Coordinates of C-alpha atoms in Angstrom, one line a residue:
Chain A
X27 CA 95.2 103.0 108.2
X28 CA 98.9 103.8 107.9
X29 CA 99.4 107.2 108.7
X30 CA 102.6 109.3 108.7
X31 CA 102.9 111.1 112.3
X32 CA 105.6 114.4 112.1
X33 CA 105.5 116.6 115.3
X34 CA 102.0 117.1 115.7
X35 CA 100.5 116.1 112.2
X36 CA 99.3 113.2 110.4
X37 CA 99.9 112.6 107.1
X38 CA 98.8 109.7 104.9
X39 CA 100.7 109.9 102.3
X40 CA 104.6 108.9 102.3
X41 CA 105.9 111.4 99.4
X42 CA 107.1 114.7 99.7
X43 CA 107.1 116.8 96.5
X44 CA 108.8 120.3 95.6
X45 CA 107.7 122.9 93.3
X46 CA 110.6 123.7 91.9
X47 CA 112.4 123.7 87.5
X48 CA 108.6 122.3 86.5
X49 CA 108.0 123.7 82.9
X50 CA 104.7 125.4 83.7
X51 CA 102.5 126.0 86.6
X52 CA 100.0 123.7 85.4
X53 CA 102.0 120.5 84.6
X54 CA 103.2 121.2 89.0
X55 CA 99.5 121.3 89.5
X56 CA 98.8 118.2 88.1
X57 CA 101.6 116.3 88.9
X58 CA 100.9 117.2 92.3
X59 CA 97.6 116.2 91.8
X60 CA 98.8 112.4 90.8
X61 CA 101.3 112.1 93.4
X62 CA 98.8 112.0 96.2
X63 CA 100.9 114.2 98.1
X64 CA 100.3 116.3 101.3
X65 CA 103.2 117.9 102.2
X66 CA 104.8 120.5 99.4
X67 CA 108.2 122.4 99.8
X68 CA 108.4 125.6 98.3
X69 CA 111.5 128.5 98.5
X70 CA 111.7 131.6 100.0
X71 CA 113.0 134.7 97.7
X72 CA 113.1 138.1 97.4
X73 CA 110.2 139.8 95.4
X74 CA 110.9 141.3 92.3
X75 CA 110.4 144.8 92.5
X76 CA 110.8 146.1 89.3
X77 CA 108.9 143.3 87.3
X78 CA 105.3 142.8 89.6
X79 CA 103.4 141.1 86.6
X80 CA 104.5 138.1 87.6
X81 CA 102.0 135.3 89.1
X82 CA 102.8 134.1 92.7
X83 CA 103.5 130.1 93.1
X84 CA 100.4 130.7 95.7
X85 CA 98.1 131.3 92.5
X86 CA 98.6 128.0 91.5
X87 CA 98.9 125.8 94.9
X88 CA 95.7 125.2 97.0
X89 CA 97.1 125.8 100.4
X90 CA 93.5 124.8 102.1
X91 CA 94.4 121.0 100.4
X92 CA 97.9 120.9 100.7
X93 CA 100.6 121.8 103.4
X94 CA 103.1 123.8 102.6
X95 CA 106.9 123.7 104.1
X96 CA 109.2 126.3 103.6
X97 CA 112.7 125.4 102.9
X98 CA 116.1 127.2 103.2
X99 CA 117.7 126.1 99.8
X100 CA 120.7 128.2 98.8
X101 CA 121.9 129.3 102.3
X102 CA 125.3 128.6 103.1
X103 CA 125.9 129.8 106.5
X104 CA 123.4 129.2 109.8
X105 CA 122.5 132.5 109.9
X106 CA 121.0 132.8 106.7
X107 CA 118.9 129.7 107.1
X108 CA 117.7 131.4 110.4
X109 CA 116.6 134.2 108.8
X110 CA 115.1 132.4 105.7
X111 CA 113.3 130.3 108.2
X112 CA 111.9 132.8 110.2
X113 CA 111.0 135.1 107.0
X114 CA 109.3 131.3 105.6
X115 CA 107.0 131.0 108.6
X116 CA 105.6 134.8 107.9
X117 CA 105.2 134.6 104.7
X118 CA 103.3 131.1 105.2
X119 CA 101.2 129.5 107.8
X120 CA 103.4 127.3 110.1
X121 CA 106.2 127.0 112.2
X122 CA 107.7 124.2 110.0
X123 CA 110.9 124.3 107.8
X124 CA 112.7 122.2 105.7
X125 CA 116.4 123.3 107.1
X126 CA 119.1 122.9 104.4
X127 CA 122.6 124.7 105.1
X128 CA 124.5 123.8 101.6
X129 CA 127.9 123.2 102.0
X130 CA 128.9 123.6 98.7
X131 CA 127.8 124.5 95.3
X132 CA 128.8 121.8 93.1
X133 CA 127.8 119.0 95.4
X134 CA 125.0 120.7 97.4
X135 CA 126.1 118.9 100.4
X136 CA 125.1 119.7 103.4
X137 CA 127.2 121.6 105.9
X138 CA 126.6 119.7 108.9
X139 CA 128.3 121.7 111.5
X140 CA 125.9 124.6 110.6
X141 CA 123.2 122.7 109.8
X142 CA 123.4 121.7 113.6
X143 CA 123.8 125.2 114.7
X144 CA 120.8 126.4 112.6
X145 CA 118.8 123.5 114.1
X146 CA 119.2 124.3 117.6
X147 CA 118.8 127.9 117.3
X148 CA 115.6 127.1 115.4
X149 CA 114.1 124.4 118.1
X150 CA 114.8 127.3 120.3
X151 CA 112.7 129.2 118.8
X152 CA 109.6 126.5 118.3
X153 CA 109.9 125.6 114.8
X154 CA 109.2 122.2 113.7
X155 CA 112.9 121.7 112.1
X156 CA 113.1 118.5 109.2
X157 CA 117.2 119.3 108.4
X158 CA 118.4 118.0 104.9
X159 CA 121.5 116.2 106.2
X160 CA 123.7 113.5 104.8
X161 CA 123.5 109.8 105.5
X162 CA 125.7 110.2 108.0
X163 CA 124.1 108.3 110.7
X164 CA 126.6 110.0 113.2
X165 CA 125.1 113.4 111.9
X166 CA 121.8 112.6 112.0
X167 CA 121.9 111.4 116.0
X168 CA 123.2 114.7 116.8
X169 CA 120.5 116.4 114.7
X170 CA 117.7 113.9 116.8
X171 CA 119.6 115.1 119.8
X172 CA 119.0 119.1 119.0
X173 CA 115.3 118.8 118.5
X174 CA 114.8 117.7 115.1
X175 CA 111.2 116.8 114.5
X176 CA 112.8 114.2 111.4
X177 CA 116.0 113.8 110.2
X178 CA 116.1 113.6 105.9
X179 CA 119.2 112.5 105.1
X180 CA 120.0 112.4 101.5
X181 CA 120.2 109.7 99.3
X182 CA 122.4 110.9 96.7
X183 CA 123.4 114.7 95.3
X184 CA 120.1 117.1 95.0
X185 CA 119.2 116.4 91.6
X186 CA 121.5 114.1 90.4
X187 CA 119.0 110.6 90.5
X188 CA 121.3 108.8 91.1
X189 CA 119.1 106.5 93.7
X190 CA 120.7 105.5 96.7
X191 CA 124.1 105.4 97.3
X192 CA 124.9 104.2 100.6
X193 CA 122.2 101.7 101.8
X194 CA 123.6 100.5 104.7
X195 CA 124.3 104.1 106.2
X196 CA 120.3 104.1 105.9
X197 CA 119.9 100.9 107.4
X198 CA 122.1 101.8 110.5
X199 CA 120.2 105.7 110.6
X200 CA 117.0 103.6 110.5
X201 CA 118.1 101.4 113.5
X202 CA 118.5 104.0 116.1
X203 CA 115.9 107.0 114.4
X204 CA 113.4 107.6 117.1
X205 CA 112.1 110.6 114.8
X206 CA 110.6 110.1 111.4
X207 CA 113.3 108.9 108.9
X208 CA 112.7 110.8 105.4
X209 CA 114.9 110.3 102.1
X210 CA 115.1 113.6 100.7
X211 CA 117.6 114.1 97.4
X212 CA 119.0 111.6 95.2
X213 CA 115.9 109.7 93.8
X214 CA 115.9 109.4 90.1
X215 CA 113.3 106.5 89.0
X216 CA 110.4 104.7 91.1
X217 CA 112.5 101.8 92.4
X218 CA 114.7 104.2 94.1
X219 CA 111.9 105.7 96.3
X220 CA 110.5 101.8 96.6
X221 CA 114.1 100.9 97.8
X222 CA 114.3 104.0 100.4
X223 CA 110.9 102.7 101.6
X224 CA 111.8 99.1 101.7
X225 CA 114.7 100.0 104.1
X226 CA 112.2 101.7 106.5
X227 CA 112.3 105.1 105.3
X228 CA 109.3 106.7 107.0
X229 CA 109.1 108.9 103.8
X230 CA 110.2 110.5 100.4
X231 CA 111.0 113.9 99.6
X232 CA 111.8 114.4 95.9
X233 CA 111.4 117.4 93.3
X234 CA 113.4 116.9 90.3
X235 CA 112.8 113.5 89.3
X236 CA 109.3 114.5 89.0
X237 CA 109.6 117.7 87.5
X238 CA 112.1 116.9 85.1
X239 CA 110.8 113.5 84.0
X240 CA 109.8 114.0 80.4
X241 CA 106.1 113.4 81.6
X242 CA 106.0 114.5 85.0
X243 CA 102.2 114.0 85.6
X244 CA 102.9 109.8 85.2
X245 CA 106.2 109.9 87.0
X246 CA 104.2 112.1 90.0
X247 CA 102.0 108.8 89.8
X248 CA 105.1 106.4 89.5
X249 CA 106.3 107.5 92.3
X250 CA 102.9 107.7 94.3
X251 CA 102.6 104.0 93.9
X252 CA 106.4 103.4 94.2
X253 CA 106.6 104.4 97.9
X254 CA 103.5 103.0 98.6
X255 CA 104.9 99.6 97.1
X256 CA 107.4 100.1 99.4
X257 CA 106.1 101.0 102.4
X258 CA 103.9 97.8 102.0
X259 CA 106.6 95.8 101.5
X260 CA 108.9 96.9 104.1
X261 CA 105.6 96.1 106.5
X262 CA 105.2 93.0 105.0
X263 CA 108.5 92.0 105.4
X264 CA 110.9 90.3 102.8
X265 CA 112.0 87.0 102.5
X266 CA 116.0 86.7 103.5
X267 CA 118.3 86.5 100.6
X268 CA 119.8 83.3 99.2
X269 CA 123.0 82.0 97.8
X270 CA 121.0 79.2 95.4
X271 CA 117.5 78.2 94.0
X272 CA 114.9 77.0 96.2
X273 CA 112.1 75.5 94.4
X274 CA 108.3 77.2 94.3
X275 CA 106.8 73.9 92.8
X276 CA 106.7 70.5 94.7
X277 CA 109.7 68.7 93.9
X278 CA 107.4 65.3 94.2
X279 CA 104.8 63.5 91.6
X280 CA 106.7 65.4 88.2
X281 CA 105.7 63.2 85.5
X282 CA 108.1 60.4 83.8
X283 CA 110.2 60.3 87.1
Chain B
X6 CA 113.7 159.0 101.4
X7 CA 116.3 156.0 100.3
X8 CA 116.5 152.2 101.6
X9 CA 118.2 149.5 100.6
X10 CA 115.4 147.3 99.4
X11 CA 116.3 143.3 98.6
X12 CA 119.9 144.2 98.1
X13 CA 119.4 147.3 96.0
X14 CA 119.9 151.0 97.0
X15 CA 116.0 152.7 96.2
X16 CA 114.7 156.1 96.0
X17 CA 110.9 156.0 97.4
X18 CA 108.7 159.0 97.2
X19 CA 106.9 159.7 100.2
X20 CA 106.9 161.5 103.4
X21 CA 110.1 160.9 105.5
X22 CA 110.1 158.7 108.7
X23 CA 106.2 158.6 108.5
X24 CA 106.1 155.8 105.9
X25 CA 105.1 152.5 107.2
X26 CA 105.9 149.0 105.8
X27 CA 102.1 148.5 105.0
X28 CA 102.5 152.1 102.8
X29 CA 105.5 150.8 101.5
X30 CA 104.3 147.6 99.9
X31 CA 101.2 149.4 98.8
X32 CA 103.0 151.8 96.3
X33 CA 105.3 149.1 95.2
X34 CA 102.0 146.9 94.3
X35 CA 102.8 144.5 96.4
X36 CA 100.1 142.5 98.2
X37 CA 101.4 142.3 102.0
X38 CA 99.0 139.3 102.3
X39 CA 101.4 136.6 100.1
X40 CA 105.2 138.7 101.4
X41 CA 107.0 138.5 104.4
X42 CA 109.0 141.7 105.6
X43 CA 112.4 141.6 107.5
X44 CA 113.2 145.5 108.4
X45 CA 117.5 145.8 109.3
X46 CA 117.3 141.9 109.9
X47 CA 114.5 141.2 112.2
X48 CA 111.4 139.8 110.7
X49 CA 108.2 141.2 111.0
X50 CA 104.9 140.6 112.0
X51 CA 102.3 140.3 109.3
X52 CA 99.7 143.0 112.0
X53 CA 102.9 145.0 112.0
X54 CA 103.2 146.3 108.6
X55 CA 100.5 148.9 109.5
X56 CA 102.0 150.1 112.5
X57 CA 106.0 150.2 111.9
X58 CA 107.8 152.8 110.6
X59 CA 110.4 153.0 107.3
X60 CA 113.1 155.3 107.9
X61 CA 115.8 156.7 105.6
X62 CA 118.6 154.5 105.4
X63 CA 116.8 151.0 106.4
X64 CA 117.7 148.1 104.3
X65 CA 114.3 146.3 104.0
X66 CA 113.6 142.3 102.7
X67 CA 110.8 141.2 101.1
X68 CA 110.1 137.9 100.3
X69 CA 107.6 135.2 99.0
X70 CA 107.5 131.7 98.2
X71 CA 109.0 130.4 95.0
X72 CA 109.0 127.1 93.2
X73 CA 112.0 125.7 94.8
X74 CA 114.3 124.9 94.5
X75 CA 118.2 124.9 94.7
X76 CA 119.0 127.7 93.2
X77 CA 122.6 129.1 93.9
X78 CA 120.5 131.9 95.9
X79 CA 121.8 134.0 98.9
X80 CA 120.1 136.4 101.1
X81 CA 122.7 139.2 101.5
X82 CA 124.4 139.4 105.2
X83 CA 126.0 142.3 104.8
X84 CA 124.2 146.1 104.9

């Protein structure tokens, strides 16, 4: 069995999936349902006060069958992400967060430098941190050096499925990780998660290009068998690459020669 | 008594500096089971609600989980 070790779980499946812009509750369900994923990332916000008839994303997601991972989107500064974090692992059931410190609004890169900071004061505090970073193999040493239980460095912008940009930064981050190495951001289509998998990724973490696929439920599956594809092939291991042809059929016995 | 309650300056009817959080969420409907509290920046203890006290003035968080997400969302740092 290939299992998926982080801190002290194990996961079999490879893909990571968020909750986030799907068009109802139900299409997340399902499309959760086909991705064959265990792990879910879900936000932290303030309740609205004045309108309470709204449903709770915990109405919809079975929290006995999947495991859910707080994350810190839309903090800009350590401090906030502290707090988030800490508010995350009362409101749920773990001590695990998915640590994002955004940089900036237009890219949504990471701030590194805070993203350290936030790390270490959360290690210190005995959360299981997975920091959002960029593919900055330089950065994500560092963050393996402050306690990170994975490093997730992005493959391209949040949301922008663009695939990945910079594949030998993974290759190098994938050399030295001693910690689970998860692709989170960037993927658009199934050969992107494939190609994060083929280059060793331990994992895939992706939300929009499921829930904004214009049938979510079969791109949930896509995806599903993409990084499993992926995984199998980076196991079995790929044939180098070649300048020319070298034939498949016997180049003896062809008839009229 | 009035708090500052996710951002916003609040009027809550009830007896002063006697009012715990549990009480609090109670008469704003709000299930204490699915929230997490922070009370002037520290975070709360779920088997605190019952036993910690609101007091005029306090600037009180609460939060849930949300489809998420990168919202341009920020929890406020200043009081």
């Amino acid at each position: 069995m290939d299992t998926f070790k982080i801190a002290d779980k194990t996961f079999t499946s490879r893909l990571i999936v968020g909750t986030g812009k799907y068009s109802s509750p139900s299409v997340m369900v399902k499309a959760h349902e086909a991705s064959g994923a265990e792990i879910i990332t879900v936000a932290v916000r303030r309740v609205n006060i004045s309108d309470r008839t709204k449903e709770s994303l915990l109405d919809f997601i079975d929290t006995a069958k999947y495991f859910l991972l707080p994350n810190t989107a839309g903090c800009y500064t350590a401090d906030e992400a502290v707090r988030t974090a800490r508010l995350g692992r009362e409101a749920g059931l773990s001590n695990w967060v998915k640590l994002e410190v955004i940089g900036d609004e237009k890219t949504l890169f990471p701030d590194n430098e805070a993203l350290l900071d936030a790390t270490r004061a959360l290690v210190r505090e005995g959360f299981v941190v997975l920091p959002y970073t960029s593919d900055d193999p330089i950065v994500c040493r560092k963050l393996e050096d402050a306690g990170a239980a994975a490093i997730m460095p992005l493959g391209a912008p949040i949301g922008s499925g663009l695939g990945i940009q910079n594949v030998n930064n993974l290759r190098i981050i994938r050399e030295f990780a001693r910690v689970p190495l998860i692709v989170d951001a960037g993927v658009g289509t199934a050969s992107d998660a494939s190609l994060a998998m083929e280059l060793g990724a331990d994992g895939v973490l992706m939300n929009t290009a499921i829930a904004c696929a214009q049938d979510p439920v079969a791109m949930a599956e896509a995806m599903k068998l993409a990084v499993r594809a992926g995984r199998l092939a980076h196991l079995a291991g790929r044939i180098p690459r070649k300048m020319y042809a070298n034939a498949s059929s016997p180049v003896e016995g062809l008839v009229g020669r | 008594m009035q708090i500052t309650l996710n951002g916003d300056r609040r009027e809550i009817a009830g007896p002063l500096a006697t009012m715990t959080v549990a009480e609090l969420l109670a008469q704003l409907e709000i299930d204490g089971r699915r929230v997490a509290v922070e009370l002037n920046l520290v975070v709360l203890k779920r088997d605190a609600f019952g036993s910690t006290f609101v007091r005029e003035g306090d600037s009180v968080e609460i939060v849930n989980f949300v489809g998420g997400g990168e919202e341009n969302f920020k929890l406020r740092t200043e009081n």
